[in-house]
Amino acid sequence: MYLNDLFSSSSPIKVKNMPHLVAVDSRKISVVIQGPLYRNLSPQRNIFACIASVRTHLPHAEVIVSTWCHEDTSTVEADQLIMSDDPGAFVDDAGNQININRMLRSTLCGIQAASRPYVMKMRADHNLTSPALAVIGQPDDANPGETCLFETPITTTTLYIRDPERLPMLFHISDLVQFGARDAMLAMWEQPLFERDALFNDKPSRNPFGNFIGYTSARMVAEQALMLGVMHRSGIDARLARPCEVGLSNLKLWDSVLRCNFRVLNHHEAGVDFPERFLTGSHVLKTLYKATDIHQLRSLDASGYRLRIARIWLNQYVLTCLRPGWWISSATIVLFSISPTFAKRVRSYWRTFRKVAHAQSYRV
């Protein structure tokens, strides 16, 4: 009902390649800043800078900080402070932390506390540069067989929604910033915490063939786990045996879910100042969808999908030597198979050199 009121009382704003988007008044918005506060990350990137940016660009929004009981919240000026027990992270075979349960708990607790009809989800190491993300699109007229998870679509950005023709990963939704009706955001994030056996296979994969993830036993990455979780709760039994598994039926399903349930803005046009480490790898950014690519998925027919899956498999299994991500993935398999300790040291130096090390040592 929020969307009907919004479209009847407002004029659609013009957003490049995304028709029928409507700006939402900040009086109707709760902004949930979830996870660690990054108090000392840098003068320009911390909880205080984040809140200030929200106050500047969404001046009447309710600001909710949802973080952990051990975080220092002194002098944090928010409308609500939600303190939760930290559920911890999973650690994969290569020593990477997978923070899906942290993200689920802090985000959900913040959304549940929201008192406004629309909710924006973001992190303390992000800043707003405009209100561009605070837009809502009307649902499409769903074709038979298409899957609608939410009554109204959720707005997000292309960072990191992988184009499987460039990096073979399905169900890889962007979890950094999202905006939507409170009911839709609850449907997205109201999931039980994951058990380890739901995310990991018994042993790591050492097969480099078609593998762009490297040395890990993870069955799916956090973004995939989030998306598959909400789909399972809607009765859709999609599964992955490994993160880079791509089949025709899952490809069609993911294209339909992405197109019907999300309105995606190009990340550089979304009014969000993302951490520098997310934007430094040009070869990584080239693996992302563009907003126009997602909009055009609707036009694919059976022959179009046969051509699409052929291109994906060609890039995944034949032209891998042309993909920098595959060489990096294969190097991790070799190094971790020889010496995990040495491999972690090399990876840490590599990430520090390329300025992609994770803040607060979530990835080291």
JSON list of N, CA and C in Angstrom, two decimals, residues 24-31 51-63 128-132 134:
[
{"chain": "A", "resi": 24, "resn": "VAL", "atom": "N", "xyz": [11.63, 8.92, -2.43]},
{"chain": "A", "resi": 24, "resn": "VAL", "atom": "CA", "xyz": [10.88, 8.82, -1.18]},
{"chain": "A", "resi": 24, "resn": "VAL", "atom": "C", "xyz": [11.31, 9.94, -0.25]},
{"chain": "A", "resi": 25, "resn": "ASP", "atom": "N", "xyz": [10.35, 10.64, 0.31]},
{"chain": "A", "resi": 25, "resn": "ASP", "atom": "CA", "xyz": [10.62, 11.71, 1.27]},
{"chain": "A", "resi": 25, "resn": "ASP", "atom": "C", "xyz": [11.34, 11.13, 2.49]},
{"chain": "A", "resi": 26, "resn": "SER", "atom": "N", "xyz": [12.36, 11.83, 2.96]},
{"chain": "A", "resi": 26, "resn": "SER", "atom": "CA", "xyz": [13.16, 11.31, 4.08]},
{"chain": "A", "resi": 26, "resn": "SER", "atom": "C", "xyz": [12.34, 11.17, 5.36]},
{"chain": "A", "resi": 27, "resn": "ARG", "atom": "N", "xyz": [11.20, 11.82, 5.46]},
{"chain": "A", "resi": 27, "resn": "ARG", "atom": "CA", "xyz": [10.34, 11.65, 6.64]},
{"chain": "A", "resi": 27, "resn": "ARG", "atom": "C", "xyz": [9.76, 10.24, 6.72]},
{"chain": "A", "resi": 28, "resn": "LYS", "atom": "N", "xyz": [9.79, 9.53, 5.61]},
{"chain": "A", "resi": 28, "resn": "LYS", "atom": "CA", "xyz": [9.23, 8.18, 5.56]},
{"chain": "A", "resi": 28, "resn": "LYS", "atom": "C", "xyz": [10.31, 7.10, 5.66]},
{"chain": "A", "resi": 29, "resn": "ILE", "atom": "N", "xyz": [11.55, 7.52, 5.94]},
{"chain": "A", "resi": 29, "resn": "ILE", "atom": "CA", "xyz": [12.68, 6.59, 5.85]},
{"chain": "A", "resi": 29, "resn": "ILE", "atom": "C", "xyz": [13.34, 6.37, 7.20]},
{"chain": "A", "resi": 30, "resn": "SER", "atom": "N", "xyz": [13.62, 5.10, 7.49]},
{"chain": "A", "resi": 30, "resn": "SER", "atom": "CA", "xyz": [14.54, 4.72, 8.57]},
{"chain": "A", "resi": 30, "resn": "SER", "atom": "C", "xyz": [15.83, 4.23, 7.93]},
{"chain": "A", "resi": 31, "resn": "VAL", "atom": "N", "xyz": [16.95, 4.76, 8.38]},
{"chain": "A", "resi": 31, "resn": "VAL", "atom": "CA", "xyz": [18.26, 4.32, 7.89]},
{"chain": "A", "resi": 31, "resn": "VAL", "atom": "C", "xyz": [18.90, 3.43, 8.94]},
{"chain": "A", "resi": 51, "resn": "ILE", "atom": "N", "xyz": [26.85, 8.88, 9.83]},
{"chain": "A", "resi": 51, "resn": "ILE", "atom": "CA", "xyz": [25.63, 9.52, 10.34]},
{"chain": "A", "resi": 51, "resn": "ILE", "atom": "C", "xyz": [25.51, 10.94, 9.81]},
{"chain": "A", "resi": 52, "resn": "ALA", "atom": "N", "xyz": [26.63, 11.67, 9.78]},
{"chain": "A", "resi": 52, "resn": "ALA", "atom": "CA", "xyz": [26.59, 13.05, 9.27]},
{"chain": "A", "resi": 52, "resn": "ALA", "atom": "C", "xyz": [26.13, 13.08, 7.82]},
{"chain": "A", "resi": 53, "resn": "SER", "atom": "N", "xyz": [26.57, 12.12, 7.02]},
{"chain": "A", "resi": 53, "resn": "SER", "atom": "CA", "xyz": [26.16, 12.09, 5.61]},
{"chain": "A", "resi": 53, "resn": "SER", "atom": "C", "xyz": [24.67, 11.78, 5.48]},
{"chain": "A", "resi": 54, "resn": "VAL", "atom": "N", "xyz": [24.16, 10.92, 6.35]},
{"chain": "A", "resi": 54, "resn": "VAL", "atom": "CA", "xyz": [22.72, 10.62, 6.33]},
{"chain": "A", "resi": 54, "resn": "VAL", "atom": "C", "xyz": [21.92, 11.87, 6.71]},
{"chain": "A", "resi": 55, "resn": "ARG", "atom": "N", "xyz": [22.37, 12.55, 7.76]},
{"chain": "A", "resi": 55, "resn": "ARG", "atom": "CA", "xyz": [21.68, 13.77, 8.21]},
{"chain": "A", "resi": 55, "resn": "ARG", "atom": "C", "xyz": [21.69, 14.85, 7.11]},
{"chain": "A", "resi": 56, "resn": "THR", "atom": "N", "xyz": [22.75, 14.87, 6.32]},
{"chain": "A", "resi": 56, "resn": "THR", "atom": "CA", "xyz": [22.86, 15.88, 5.26]},
{"chain": "A", "resi": 56, "resn": "THR", "atom": "C", "xyz": [21.90, 15.58, 4.11]},
{"chain": "A", "resi": 57, "resn": "HIS", "atom": "N", "xyz": [21.88, 14.33, 3.66]},
{"chain": "A", "resi": 57, "resn": "HIS", "atom": "CA", "xyz": [21.16, 14.00, 2.42]},
{"chain": "A", "resi": 57, "resn": "HIS", "atom": "C", "xyz": [19.77, 13.43, 2.65]},
{"chain": "A", "resi": 58, "resn": "LEU", "atom": "N", "xyz": [19.51, 12.91, 3.84]},
{"chain": "A", "resi": 58, "resn": "LEU", "atom": "CA", "xyz": [18.16, 12.47, 4.22]},
{"chain": "A", "resi": 58, "resn": "LEU", "atom": "C", "xyz": [17.84, 13.12, 5.56]},
{"chain": "A", "resi": 59, "resn": "PRO", "atom": "N", "xyz": [17.63, 14.43, 5.59]},
{"chain": "A", "resi": 59, "resn": "PRO", "atom": "CA", "xyz": [17.65, 15.20, 6.84]},
{"chain": "A", "resi": 59, "resn": "PRO", "atom": "C", "xyz": [16.59, 14.82, 7.85]},
{"chain": "A", "resi": 60, "resn": "HIS", "atom": "N", "xyz": [15.49, 14.24, 7.43]},
{"chain": "A", "resi": 60, "resn": "HIS", "atom": "CA", "xyz": [14.42, 13.92, 8.36]},
{"chain": "A", "resi": 60, "resn": "HIS", "atom": "C", "xyz": [14.32, 12.42, 8.64]},
{"chain": "A", "resi": 61, "resn": "ALA", "atom": "N", "xyz": [15.28, 11.65, 8.18]},
{"chain": "A", "resi": 61, "resn": "ALA", "atom": "CA", "xyz": [15.22, 10.20, 8.35]},
{"chain": "A", "resi": 61, "resn": "ALA", "atom": "C", "xyz": [15.48, 9.81, 9.80]},
{"chain": "A", "resi": 62, "resn": "GLU", "atom": "N", "xyz": [14.89, 8.70, 10.20]},
{"chain": "A", "resi": 62, "resn": "GLU", "atom": "CA", "xyz": [15.21, 8.07, 11.48]},
{"chain": "A", "resi": 62, "resn": "GLU", "atom": "C", "xyz": [16.52, 7.31, 11.32]},
{"chain": "A", "resi": 63, "resn": "VAL", "atom": "N", "xyz": [17.48, 7.56, 12.19]},
{"chain": "A", "resi": 63, "resn": "VAL", "atom": "CA", "xyz": [18.79, 6.91, 12.11]},
{"chain": "A", "resi": 63, "resn": "VAL", "atom": "C", "xyz": [18.89, 5.85, 13.21]},
{"chain": "A", "resi": 128, "resn": "LEU", "atom": "N", "xyz": [26.76, 8.59, 2.42]},
{"chain": "A", "resi": 128, "resn": "LEU", "atom": "CA", "xyz": [25.89, 9.06, 1.35]},
{"chain": "A", "resi": 128, "resn": "LEU", "atom": "C", "xyz": [26.46, 10.34, 0.75]},
{"chain": "A", "resi": 129, "resn": "THR", "atom": "N", "xyz": [26.35, 10.46, -0.56]},
{"chain": "A", "resi": 129, "resn": "THR", "atom": "CA", "xyz": [26.74, 11.69, -1.25]},
{"chain": "A", "resi": 129, "resn": "THR", "atom": "C", "xyz": [25.53, 12.37, -1.89]},
{"chain": "A", "resi": 130, "resn": "SER", "atom": "N", "xyz": [24.40, 11.70, -1.88]},
{"chain": "A", "resi": 130, "resn": "SER", "atom": "CA", "xyz": [23.14, 12.25, -2.39]},
{"chain": "A", "resi": 130, "resn": "SER", "atom": "C", "xyz": [22.03, 11.30, -1.94]},
{"chain": "A", "resi": 131, "resn": "PRO", "atom": "N", "xyz": [20.76, 11.68, -2.14]},
{"chain": "A", "resi": 131, "resn": "PRO", "atom": "CA", "xyz": [19.66, 10.78, -1.80]},
{"chain": "A", "resi": 131, "resn": "PRO", "atom": "C", "xyz": [19.28, 9.84, -2.94]},
{"chain": "A", "resi": 132, "resn": "ALA", "atom": "N", "xyz": [20.17, 9.63, -3.91]},
{"chain": "A", "resi": 132, "resn": "ALA", "atom": "CA", "xyz": [19.81, 8.89, -5.12]},
{"chain": "A", "resi": 132, "resn": "ALA", "atom": "C", "xyz": [19.34, 7.46, -4.85]},
{"chain": "A", "resi": 134, "resn": "ALA", "atom": "N", "xyz": [17.52, 6.41, -2.42]},
{"chain": "A", "resi": 134, "resn": "ALA", "atom": "CA", "xyz": [16.21, 6.38, -1.76]},
{"chain": "A", "resi": 134, "resn": "ALA", "atom": "C", "xyz": [15.09, 6.52, -2.78]}
]
